[in-house]
Tab-separated table of C-alpha atoms in Angstrom:
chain	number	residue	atom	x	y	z
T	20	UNK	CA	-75.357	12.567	6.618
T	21	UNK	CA	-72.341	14.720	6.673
T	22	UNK	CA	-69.360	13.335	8.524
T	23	UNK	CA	-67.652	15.987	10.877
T	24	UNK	CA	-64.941	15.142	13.800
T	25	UNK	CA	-64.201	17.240	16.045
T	26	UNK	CA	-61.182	17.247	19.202
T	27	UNK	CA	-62.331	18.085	21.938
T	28	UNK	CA	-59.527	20.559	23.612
T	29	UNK	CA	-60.855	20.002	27.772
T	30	UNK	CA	-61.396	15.948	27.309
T	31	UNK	CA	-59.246	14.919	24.586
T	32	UNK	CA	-62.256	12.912	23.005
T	33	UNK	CA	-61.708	12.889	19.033
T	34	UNK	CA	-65.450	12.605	18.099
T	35	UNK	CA	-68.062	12.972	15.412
T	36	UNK	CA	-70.252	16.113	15.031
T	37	UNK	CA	-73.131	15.003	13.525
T	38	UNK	CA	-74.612	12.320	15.335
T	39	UNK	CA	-76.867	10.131	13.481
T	40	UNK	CA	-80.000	8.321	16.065
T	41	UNK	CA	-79.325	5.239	17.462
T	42	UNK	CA	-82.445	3.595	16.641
T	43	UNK	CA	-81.326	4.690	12.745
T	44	UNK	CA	-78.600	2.412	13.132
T	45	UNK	CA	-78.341	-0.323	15.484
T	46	UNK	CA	-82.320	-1.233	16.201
T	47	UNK	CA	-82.240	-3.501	13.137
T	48	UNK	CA	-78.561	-4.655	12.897
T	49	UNK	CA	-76.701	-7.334	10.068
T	50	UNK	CA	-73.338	-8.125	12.262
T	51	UNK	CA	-73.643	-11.033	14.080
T	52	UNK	CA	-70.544	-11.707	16.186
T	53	UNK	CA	-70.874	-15.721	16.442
T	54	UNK	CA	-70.524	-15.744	12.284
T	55	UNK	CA	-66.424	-14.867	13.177
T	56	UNK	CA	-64.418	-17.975	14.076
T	57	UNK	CA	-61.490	-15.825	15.492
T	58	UNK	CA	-64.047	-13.652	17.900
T	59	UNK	CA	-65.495	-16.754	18.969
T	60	UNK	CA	-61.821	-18.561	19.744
T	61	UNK	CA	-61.247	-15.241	21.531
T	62	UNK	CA	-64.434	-14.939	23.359
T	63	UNK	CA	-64.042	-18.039	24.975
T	64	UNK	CA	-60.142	-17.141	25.825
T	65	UNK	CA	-61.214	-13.968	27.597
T	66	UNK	CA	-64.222	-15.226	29.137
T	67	UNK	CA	-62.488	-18.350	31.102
T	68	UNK	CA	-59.524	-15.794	32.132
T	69	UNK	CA	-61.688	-13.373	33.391
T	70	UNK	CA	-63.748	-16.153	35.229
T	71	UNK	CA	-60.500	-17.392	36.809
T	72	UNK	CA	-59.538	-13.699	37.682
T	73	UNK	CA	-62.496	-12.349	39.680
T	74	UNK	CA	-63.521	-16.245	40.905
T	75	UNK	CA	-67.213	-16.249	39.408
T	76	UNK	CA	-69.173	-18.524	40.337
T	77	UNK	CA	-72.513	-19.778	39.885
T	78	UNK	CA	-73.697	-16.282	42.539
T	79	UNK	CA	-71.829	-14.000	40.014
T	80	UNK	CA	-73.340	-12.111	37.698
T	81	UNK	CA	-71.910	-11.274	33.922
T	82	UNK	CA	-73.858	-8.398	31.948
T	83	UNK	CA	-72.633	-7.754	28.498
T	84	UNK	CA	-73.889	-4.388	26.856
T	85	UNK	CA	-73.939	-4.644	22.948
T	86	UNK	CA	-74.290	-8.129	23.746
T	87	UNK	CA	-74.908	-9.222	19.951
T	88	UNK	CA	-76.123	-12.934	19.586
T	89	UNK	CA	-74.606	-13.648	23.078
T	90	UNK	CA	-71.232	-14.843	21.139
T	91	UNK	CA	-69.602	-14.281	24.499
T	92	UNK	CA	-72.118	-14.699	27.109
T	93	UNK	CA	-72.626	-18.306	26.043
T	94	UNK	CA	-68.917	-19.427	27.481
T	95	UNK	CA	-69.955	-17.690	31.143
T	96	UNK	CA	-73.021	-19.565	30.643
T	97	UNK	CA	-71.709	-23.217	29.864
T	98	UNK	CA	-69.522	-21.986	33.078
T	99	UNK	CA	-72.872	-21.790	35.385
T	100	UNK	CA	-72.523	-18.344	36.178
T	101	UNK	CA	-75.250	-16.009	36.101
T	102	UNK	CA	-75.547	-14.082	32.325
T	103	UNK	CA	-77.883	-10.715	30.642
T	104	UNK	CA	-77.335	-9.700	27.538
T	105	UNK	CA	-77.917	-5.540	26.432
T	106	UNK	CA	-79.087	-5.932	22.654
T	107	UNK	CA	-80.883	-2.767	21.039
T	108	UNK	CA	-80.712	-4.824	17.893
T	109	UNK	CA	-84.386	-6.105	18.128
T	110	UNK	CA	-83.579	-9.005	15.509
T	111	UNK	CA	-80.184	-10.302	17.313
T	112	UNK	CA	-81.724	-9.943	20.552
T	113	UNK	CA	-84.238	-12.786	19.764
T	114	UNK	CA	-81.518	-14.856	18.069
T	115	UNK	CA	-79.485	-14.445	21.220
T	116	UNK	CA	-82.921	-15.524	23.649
T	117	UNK	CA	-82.864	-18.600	21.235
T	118	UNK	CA	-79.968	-19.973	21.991
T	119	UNK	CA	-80.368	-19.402	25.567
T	120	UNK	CA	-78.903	-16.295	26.398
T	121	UNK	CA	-81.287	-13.889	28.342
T	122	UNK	CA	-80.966	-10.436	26.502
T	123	UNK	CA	-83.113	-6.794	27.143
T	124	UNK	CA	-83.579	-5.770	23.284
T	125	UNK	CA	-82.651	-2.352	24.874
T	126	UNK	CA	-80.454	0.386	24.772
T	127	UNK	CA	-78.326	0.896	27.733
T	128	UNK	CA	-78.056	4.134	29.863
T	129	UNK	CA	-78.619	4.980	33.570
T	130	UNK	CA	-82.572	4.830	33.392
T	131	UNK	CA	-81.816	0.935	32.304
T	132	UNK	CA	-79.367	0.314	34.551
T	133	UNK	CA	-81.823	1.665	37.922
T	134	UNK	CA	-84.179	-0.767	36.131
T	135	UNK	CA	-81.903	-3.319	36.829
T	136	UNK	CA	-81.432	-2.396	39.975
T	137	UNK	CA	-84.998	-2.263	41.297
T	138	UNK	CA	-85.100	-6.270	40.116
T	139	UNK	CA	-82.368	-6.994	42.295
T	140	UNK	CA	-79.687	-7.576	39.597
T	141	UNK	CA	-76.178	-6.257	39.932
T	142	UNK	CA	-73.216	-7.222	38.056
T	143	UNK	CA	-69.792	-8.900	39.297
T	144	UNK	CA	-68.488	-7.717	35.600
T	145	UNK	CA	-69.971	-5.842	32.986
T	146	UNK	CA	-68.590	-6.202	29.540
T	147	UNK	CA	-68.757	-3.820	26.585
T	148	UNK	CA	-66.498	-5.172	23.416
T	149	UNK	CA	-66.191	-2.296	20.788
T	150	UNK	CA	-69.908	-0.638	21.982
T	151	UNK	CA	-68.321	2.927	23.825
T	152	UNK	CA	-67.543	4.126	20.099
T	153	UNK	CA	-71.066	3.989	19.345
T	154	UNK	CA	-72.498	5.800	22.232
T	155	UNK	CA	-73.563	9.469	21.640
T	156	UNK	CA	-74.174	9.742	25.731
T	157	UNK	CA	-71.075	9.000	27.275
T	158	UNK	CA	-71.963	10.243	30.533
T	159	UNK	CA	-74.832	8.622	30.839
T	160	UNK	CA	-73.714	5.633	29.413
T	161	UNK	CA	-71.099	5.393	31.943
T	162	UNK	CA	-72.722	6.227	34.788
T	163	UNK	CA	-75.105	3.399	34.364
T	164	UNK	CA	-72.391	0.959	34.339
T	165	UNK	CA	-71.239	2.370	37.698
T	166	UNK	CA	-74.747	2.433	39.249
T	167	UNK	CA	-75.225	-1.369	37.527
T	168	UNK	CA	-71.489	-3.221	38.891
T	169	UNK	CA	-71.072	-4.260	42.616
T	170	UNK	CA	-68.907	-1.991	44.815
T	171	UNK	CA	-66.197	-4.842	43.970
T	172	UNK	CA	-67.250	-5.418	40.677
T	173	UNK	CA	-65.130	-4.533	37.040
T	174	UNK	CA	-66.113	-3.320	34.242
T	175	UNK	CA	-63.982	-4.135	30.915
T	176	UNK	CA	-64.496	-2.383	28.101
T	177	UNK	CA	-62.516	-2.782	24.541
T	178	UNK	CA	-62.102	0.258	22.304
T	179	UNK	CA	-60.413	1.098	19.036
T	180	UNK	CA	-57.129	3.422	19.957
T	181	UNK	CA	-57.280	6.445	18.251
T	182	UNK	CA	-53.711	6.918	17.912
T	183	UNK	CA	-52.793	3.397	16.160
T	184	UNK	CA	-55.941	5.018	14.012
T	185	UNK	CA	-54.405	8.475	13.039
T	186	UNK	CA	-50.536	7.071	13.050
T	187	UNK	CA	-51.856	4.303	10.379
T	188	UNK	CA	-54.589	6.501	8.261
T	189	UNK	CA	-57.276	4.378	9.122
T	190	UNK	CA	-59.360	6.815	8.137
T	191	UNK	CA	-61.924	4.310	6.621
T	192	UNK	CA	-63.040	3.450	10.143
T	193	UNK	CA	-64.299	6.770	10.646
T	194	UNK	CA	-68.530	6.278	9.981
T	195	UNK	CA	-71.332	7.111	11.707
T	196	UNK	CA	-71.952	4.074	13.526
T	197	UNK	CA	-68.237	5.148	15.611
T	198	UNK	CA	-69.369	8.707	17.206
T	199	UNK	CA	-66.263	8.674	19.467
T	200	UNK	CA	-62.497	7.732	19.098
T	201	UNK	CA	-60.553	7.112	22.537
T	202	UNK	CA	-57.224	7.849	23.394
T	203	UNK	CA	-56.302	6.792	27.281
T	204	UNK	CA	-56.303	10.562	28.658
T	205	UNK	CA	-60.019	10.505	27.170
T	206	UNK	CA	-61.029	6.975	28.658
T	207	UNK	CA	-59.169	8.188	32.060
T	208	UNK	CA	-61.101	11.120	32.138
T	209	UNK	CA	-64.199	9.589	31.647
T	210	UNK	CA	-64.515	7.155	33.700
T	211	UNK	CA	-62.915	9.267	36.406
T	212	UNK	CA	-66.200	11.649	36.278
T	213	UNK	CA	-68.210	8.763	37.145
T	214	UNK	CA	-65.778	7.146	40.304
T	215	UNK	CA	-64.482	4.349	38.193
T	216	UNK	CA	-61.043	3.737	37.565
């Protein structure tokens, strides 16, 4: 596939061109999260300050989109609060339901997220480590996370910088698999269109 980016001049997103399907490249996936002793020392790290943060309790509910083999989810869950896991990755999906860790082998967007809602789940916090650089729908990517969280709820999402990206010439990180490359005025923007922020 060629490999094209692009600035965009209105939103300040630094993004790919060609997009290449995400069923192509994440429906049968090879990273598994839990295999990386630092992300799991880190994982648990976040997930108990975040629990003492926002005061979750057994009523609260954690989503995690890109949820890989539920890596994270599993500290929420030896917690006793409430986890879902969003996997498209059919095969890590089941490894993550193995261990315990419910997960939709599903890609996330707003259609998903009204799902949700018509079961009667809503999240306290909604998690997405790394997965907003692999989305080709931002908007609709985003607004499902809005329609998803509680009116009190957070959302936390992790992203590569694009800056520490061009100022060091990482330009080996730039692959299909990342479609988009955030600065903060792009990430503000964003999730300004949608009421979040």
């Amino acid at each position: 596939y060629p490999l094209t980016t692009l600035l965009c001049e209105q939103c300040g997103l630094f993004q790919l061109r060609e997009i290449v399907s995400p069923e192509t490249l994440f429906s049968d996936y090879i990273y598994f999260s839990s295999f990386s002793d630092t992300m799991l020392s880190y994982s648990a790290l976040h997930s108990s300050q975040l629990i003492e943060q926002y005061g979750l309790t057994a009523n609260s509910l954690v989503v995690e989109l890109a949820s890989n083999d539920g890596y994270l989810l599993q500290f929420f869950k030896q917690a006793g609060i409430g986890v879902l896991g969003i996997e498209p990755a059919q095969n890590i999906a089941q490894v993550a339901e193995a261990k315990g860790i419910p997960t939709l082998p599903a890609f996330f967007d707003r259609t998903l997220a009204d799902r949700l809602l018509q079961d009667g789940k809503q999240a306290d916090v909604i998690i997405g480590k790394n997965v907003l650089a692999h989305v080709p729908e931002l908007n609709d990517f985003v607004e499902g996370v809005r329609r998803l969280l509680k009116p009190h709820g957070v959302a936390v999402f992790e992203v590569p910088y694009v800056k520490d990206m061009l100022d060091n010439l990482e330009f080996d990180t730039i692959y299909h698999e990342h479609q988009c490359y955030f600065s903060v005025t792009a990430l503000r923007r964003l999730f300004a269109q949608h009421g979040l922020g």
